[in-house]
Short mmCIF file of C-alpha atoms and ligand atoms in Angstrom, two decimals:
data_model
loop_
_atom_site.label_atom_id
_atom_site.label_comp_id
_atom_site.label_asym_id
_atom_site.label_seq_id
_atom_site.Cartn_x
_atom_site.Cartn_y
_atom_site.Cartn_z
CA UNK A 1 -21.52 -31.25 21.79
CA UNK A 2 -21.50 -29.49 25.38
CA UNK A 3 -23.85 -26.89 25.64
CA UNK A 4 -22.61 -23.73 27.02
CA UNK A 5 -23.66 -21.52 29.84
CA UNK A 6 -22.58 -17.88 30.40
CA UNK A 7 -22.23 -16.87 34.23
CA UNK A 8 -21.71 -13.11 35.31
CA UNK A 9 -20.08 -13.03 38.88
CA UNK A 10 -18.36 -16.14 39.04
CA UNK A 11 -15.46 -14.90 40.89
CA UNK A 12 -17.18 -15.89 44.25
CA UNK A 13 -20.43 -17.31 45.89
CA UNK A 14 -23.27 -18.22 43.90
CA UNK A 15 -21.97 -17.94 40.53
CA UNK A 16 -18.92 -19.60 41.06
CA UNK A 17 -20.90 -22.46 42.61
CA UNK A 18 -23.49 -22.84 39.96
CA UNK A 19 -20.05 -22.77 37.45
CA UNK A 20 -18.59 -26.12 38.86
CA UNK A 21 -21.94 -28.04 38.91
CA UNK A 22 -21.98 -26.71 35.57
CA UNK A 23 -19.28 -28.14 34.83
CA UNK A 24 -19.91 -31.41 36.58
CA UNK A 25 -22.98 -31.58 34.05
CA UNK A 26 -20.71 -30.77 31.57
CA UNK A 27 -21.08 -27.83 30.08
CA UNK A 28 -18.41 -25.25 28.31
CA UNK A 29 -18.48 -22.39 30.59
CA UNK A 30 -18.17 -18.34 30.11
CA UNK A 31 -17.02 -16.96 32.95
CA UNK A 32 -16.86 -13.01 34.12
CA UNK A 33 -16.14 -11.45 37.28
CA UNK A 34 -13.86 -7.64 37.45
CA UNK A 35 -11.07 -9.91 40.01
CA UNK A 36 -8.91 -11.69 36.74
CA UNK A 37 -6.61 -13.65 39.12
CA UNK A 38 -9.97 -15.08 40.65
CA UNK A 39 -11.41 -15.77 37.57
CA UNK A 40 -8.29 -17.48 36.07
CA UNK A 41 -7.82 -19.21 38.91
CA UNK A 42 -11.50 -20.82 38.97
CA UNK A 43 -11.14 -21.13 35.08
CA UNK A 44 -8.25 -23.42 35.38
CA UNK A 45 -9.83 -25.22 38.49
CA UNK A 46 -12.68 -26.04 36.43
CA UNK A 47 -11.17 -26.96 33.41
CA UNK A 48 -8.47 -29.42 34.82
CA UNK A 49 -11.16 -31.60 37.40
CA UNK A 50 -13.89 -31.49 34.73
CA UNK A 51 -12.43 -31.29 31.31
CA UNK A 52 -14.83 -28.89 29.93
CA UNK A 53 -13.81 -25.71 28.33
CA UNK A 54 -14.02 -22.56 29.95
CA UNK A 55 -13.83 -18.96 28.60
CA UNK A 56 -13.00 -16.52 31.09
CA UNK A 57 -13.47 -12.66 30.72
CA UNK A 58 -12.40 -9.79 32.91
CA UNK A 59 -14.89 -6.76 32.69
CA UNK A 60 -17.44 -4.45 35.11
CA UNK A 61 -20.85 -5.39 34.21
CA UNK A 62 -21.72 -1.28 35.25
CA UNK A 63 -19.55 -0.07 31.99
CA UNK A 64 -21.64 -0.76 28.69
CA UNK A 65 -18.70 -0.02 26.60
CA UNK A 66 -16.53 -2.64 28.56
CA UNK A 67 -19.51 -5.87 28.10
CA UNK A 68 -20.36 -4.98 24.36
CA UNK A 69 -16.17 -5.37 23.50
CA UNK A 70 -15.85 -8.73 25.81
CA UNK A 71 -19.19 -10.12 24.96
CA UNK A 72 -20.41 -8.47 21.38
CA UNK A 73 -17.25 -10.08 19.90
CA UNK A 74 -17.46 -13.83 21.32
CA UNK A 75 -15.39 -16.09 18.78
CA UNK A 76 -17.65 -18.28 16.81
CA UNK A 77 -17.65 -21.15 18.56
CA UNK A 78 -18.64 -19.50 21.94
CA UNK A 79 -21.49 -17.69 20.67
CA UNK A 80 -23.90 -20.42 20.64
CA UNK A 81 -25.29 -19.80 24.41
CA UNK A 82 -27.83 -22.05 25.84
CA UNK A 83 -27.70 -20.64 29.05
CA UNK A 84 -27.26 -16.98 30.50
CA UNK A 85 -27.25 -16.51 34.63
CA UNK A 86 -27.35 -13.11 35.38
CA UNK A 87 -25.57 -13.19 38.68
CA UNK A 88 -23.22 -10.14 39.29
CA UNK A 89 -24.55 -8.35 41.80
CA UNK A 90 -24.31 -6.42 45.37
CA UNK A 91 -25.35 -4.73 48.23
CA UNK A 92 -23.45 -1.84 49.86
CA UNK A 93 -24.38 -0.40 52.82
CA UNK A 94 -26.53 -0.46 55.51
CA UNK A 95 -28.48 2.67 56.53
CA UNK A 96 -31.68 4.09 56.31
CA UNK A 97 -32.75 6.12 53.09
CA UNK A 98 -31.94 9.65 55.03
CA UNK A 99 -28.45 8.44 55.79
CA UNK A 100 -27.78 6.55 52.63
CA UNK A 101 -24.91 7.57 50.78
CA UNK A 102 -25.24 8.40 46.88
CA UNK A 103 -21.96 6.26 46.25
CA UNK A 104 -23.50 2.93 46.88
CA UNK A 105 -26.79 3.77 45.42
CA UNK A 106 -24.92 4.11 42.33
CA UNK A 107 -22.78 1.25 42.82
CA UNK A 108 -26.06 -0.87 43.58
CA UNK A 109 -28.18 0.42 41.18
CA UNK A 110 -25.27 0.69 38.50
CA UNK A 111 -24.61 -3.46 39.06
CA UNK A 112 -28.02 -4.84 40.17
CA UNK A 113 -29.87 -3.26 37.18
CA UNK A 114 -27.95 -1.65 34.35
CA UNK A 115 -25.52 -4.22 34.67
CA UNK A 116 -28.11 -7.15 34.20
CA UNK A 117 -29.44 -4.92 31.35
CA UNK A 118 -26.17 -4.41 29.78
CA UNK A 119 -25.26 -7.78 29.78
CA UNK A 120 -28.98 -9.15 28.51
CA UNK A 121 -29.19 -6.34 25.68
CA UNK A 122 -26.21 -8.03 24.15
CA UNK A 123 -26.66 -11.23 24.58
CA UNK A 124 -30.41 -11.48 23.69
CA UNK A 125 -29.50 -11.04 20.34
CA UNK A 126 -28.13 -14.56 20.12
CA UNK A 127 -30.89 -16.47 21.70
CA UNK A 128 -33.14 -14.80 19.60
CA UNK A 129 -31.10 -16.32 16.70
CA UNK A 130 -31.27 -19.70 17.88
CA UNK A 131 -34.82 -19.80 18.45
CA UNK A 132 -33.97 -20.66 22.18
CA UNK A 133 -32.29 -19.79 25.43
CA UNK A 134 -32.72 -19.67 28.90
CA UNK A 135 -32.03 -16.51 31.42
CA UNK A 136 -31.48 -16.93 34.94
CA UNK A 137 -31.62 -13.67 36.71
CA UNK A 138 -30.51 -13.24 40.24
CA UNK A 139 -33.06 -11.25 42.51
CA UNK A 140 -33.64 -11.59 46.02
CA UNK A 141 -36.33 -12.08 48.79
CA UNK A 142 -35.06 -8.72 48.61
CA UNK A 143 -36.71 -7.98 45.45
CA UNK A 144 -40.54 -9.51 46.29
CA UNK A 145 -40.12 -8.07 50.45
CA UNK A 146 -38.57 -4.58 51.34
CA UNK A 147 -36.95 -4.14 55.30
CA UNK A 148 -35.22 -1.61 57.68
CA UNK A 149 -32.01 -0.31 55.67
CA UNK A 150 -32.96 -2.48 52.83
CA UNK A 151 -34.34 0.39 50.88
CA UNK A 152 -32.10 0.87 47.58
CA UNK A 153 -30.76 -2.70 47.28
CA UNK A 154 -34.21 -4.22 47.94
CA UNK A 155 -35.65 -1.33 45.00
CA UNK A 156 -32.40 -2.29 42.74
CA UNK A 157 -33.84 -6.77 43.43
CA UNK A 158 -37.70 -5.20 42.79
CA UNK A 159 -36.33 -3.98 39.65
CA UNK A 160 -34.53 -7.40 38.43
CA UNK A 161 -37.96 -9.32 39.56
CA UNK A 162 -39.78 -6.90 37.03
CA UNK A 163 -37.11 -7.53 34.21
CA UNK A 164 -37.53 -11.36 34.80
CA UNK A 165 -41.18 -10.58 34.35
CA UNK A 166 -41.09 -8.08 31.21
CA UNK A 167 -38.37 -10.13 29.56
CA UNK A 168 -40.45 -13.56 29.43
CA UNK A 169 -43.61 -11.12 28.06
CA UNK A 170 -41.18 -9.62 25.26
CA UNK A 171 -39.18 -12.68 24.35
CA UNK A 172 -42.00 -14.98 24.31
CA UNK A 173 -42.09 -15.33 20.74
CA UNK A 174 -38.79 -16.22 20.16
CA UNK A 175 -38.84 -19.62 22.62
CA UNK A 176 -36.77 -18.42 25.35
CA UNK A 177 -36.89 -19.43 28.90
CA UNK A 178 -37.21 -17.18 31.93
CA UNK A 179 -36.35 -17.97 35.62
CA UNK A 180 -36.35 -15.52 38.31
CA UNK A 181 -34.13 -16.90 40.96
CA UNK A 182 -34.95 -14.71 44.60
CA UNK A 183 -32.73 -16.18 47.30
CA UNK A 184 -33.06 -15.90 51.31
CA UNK A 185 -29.87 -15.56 53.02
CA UNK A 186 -26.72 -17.47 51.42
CA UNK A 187 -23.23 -17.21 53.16
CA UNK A 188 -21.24 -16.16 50.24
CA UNK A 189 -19.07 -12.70 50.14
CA UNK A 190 -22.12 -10.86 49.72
CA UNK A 191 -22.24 -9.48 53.78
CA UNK A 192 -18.42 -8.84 53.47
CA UNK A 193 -18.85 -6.54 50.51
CA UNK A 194 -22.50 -5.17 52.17
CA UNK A 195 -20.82 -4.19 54.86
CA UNK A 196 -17.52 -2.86 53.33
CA UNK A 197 -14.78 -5.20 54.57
CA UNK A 198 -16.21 -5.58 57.76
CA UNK A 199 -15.93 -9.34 58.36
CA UNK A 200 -16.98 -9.42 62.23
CA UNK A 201 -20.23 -7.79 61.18
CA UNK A 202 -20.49 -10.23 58.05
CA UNK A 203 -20.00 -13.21 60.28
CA UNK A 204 -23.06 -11.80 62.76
CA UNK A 205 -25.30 -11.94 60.04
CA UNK A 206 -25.04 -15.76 60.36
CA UNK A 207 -24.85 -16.30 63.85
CA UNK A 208 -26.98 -19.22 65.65
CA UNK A 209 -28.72 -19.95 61.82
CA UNK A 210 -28.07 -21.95 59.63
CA UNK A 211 -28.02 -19.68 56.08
CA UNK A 212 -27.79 -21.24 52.57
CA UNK A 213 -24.65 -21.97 51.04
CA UNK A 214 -23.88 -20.84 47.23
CA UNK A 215 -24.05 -24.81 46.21
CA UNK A 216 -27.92 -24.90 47.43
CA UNK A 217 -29.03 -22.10 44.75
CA UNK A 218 -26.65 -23.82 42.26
CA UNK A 219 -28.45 -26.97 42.58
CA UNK A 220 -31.56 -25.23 41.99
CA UNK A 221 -30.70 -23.08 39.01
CA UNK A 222 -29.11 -26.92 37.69
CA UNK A 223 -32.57 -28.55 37.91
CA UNK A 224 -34.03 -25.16 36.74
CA UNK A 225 -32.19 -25.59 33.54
CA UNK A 226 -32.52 -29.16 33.00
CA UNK A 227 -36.01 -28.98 32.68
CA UNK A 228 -37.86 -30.65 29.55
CA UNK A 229 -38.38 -27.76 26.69
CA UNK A 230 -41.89 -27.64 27.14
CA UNK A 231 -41.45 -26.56 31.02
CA UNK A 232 -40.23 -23.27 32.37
CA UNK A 233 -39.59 -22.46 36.35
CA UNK A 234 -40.64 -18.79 36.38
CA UNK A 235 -39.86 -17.95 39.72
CA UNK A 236 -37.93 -19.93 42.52
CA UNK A 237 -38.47 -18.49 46.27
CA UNK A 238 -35.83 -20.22 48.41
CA UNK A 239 -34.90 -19.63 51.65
CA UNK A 240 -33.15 -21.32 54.86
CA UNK A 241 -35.49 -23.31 57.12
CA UNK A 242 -33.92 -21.12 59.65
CA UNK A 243 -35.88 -18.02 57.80
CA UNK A 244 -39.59 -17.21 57.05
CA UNK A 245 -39.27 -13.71 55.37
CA UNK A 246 -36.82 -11.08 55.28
CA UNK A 247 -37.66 -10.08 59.24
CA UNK A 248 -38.80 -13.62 61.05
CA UNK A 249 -35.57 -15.56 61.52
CA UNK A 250 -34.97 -18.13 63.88
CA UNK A 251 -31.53 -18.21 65.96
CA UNK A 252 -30.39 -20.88 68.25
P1 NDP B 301 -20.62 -12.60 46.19
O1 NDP B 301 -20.19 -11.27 46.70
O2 NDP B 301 -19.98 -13.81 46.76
O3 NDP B 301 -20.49 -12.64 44.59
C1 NDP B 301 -20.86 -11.55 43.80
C2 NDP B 301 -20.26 -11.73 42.41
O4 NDP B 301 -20.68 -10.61 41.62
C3 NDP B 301 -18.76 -11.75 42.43
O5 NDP B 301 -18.30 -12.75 41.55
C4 NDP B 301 -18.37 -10.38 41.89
O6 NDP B 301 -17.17 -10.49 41.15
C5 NDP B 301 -19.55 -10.08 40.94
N1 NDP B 301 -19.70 -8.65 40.72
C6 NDP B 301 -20.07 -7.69 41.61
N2 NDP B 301 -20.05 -6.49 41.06
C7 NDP B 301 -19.66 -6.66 39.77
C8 NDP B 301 -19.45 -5.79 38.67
N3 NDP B 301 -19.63 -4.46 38.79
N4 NDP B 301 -19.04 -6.31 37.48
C9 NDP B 301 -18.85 -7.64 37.36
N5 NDP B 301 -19.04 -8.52 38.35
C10 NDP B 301 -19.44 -8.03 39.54
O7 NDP B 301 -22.20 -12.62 46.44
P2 NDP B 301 -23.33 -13.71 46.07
O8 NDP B 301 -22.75 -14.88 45.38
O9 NDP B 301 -24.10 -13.94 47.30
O10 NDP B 301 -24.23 -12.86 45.08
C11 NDP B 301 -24.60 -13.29 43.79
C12 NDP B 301 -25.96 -12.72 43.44
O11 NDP B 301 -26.94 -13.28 44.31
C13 NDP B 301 -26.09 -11.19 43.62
O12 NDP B 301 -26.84 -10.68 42.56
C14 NDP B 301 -26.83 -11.06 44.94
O13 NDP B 301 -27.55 -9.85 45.02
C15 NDP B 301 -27.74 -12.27 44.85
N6 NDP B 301 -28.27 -12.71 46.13
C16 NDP B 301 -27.45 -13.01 47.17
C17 NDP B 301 -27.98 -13.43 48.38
C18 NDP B 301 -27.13 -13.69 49.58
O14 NDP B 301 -27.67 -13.70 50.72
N7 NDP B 301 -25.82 -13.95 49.43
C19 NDP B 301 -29.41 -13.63 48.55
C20 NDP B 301 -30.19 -13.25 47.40
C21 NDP B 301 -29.64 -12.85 46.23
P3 NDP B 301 -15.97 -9.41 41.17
O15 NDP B 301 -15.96 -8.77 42.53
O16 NDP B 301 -14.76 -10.23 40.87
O17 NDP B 301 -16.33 -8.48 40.08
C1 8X3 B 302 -29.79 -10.95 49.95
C2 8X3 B 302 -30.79 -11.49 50.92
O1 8X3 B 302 -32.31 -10.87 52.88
O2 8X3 B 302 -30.06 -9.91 52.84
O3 8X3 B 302 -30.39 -10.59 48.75
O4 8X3 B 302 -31.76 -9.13 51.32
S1 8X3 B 302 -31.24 -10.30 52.03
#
């Protein structure tokens, strides 16, 4: 039987990479993103090339109410999760903390933590059941390194490198996995939505460097999760060649 995996934020970028090699390693896939055409429109790209079945649900990771009634009520069959990637996440913004504006703290804060939270407090639950499970949580080099503007969306990737942390103490007993995933840069929508729409200063971000692409991380979350039982990759730095920390990068 295909195990099954349970991706938040696989509209775009990382999680929607890490769904189709997913797929390609066969697994059944839950799928959530707030975009439904996106998501139904990945769902039934995924399910046609690689036969596998895919459950796709529209909700905002930042409403508690909306992930308890999409994910507290999983039919039987999908409830069995091997696998949860807590991916969903954003920055907004780009100022420093005297000119930041409370909107995107919220939105950042709202997303990046509660929403991993929400998400985790009702899936846990399951794995605990089974006896096993593996998270995935999305940080950042943001969340081990803070830099100019950075400040709430590197505190908001702190705080998810702590919950990786506390959440392998607390759910040691019941045999599941943690892996803290903390990226470099990765061209994905994530400068597009940091800097609201703006897709001239999203491209600049990239300029004379060679960033990640979404199917590098997927790769390593893939090889992260295929692991033998008795091995667990707690925490996975990667970063371009192009890019030694969050301020020593290397342009042509
Ligand atoms: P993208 O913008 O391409 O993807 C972000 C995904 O998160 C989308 O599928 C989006 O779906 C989903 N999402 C955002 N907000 C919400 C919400 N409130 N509820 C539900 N889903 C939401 O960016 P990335 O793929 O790059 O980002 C994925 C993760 O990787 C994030 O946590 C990011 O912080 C982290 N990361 C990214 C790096 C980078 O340089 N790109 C580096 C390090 C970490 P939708 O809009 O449809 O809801
Ligand atoms: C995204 C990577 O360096 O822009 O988390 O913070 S960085």
């Amino acid at each position: 039987m295909n195990k099954i995996a349970l991706i938040t934020g696989a509209t775009s970028g990382i999680g929607k990479a890490t769904a189709i090699l997913f797929a390609e390693s066969k697994f059944n896939l839950i799928l959530t993103g707030r975009r439904s055409e996106r998501l139904e429109q990945v769902a039934k790209e995924i399910q046609e090339k690689y036969k596998v079945e895919v459950l796709s649900l529209t909700f905002d990771v930042r409403n508690y109410d909306e992930v308890k009634q999409n994910l507290g009520n999983l039919p039987k069959k999908w409830q069995n999760i091997d696998v949860l990637i807590n991916n969903a996440g954003l920055a907004v913004g780009t100022s420093t903390i005297d000119k930041g504006e409370l909107d995107d703290w919220n939105r950042m804060i709202d997303t990046n933590v509660k929403g991993l939270l929400h998400v985790s407090k009702v899936i846990i639950p399951l794995l605990i059941s089974q006896k096993k499970g593996h998270i995935i949580n999305l940080s950042s080099i943001a969340g081990k390194e803070v830099y100019l503007n950075g400040n709430v969306y590197c505190a908001s990737k702190h705080a998810a490198d702590a919950l990786s942390k506390a959440m392998r103490i607390d759910l040691l007993p019941h045999n599941i996995k943690v892996t803290n995933i903390a990226p470099g840069m990765v061209e994905t929508e994530f400068s597009v939505v940091r800097y609201k729409g703006d897709q001239q200063q999203a491209d600049e971000v990239y300029q004379n460097m060679k960033p990640l692409l979404a199917k590098d991380i997927a790769e390593v979350i893939l090889f992260a999760v295929q692991r033998p039982a008795h091995v667990t990759l707690n925490d996975i730095v990667i970063m371009p060649t192009a890019q030694a920390n969050t301020s020593h990068l290397k342009r042509d």
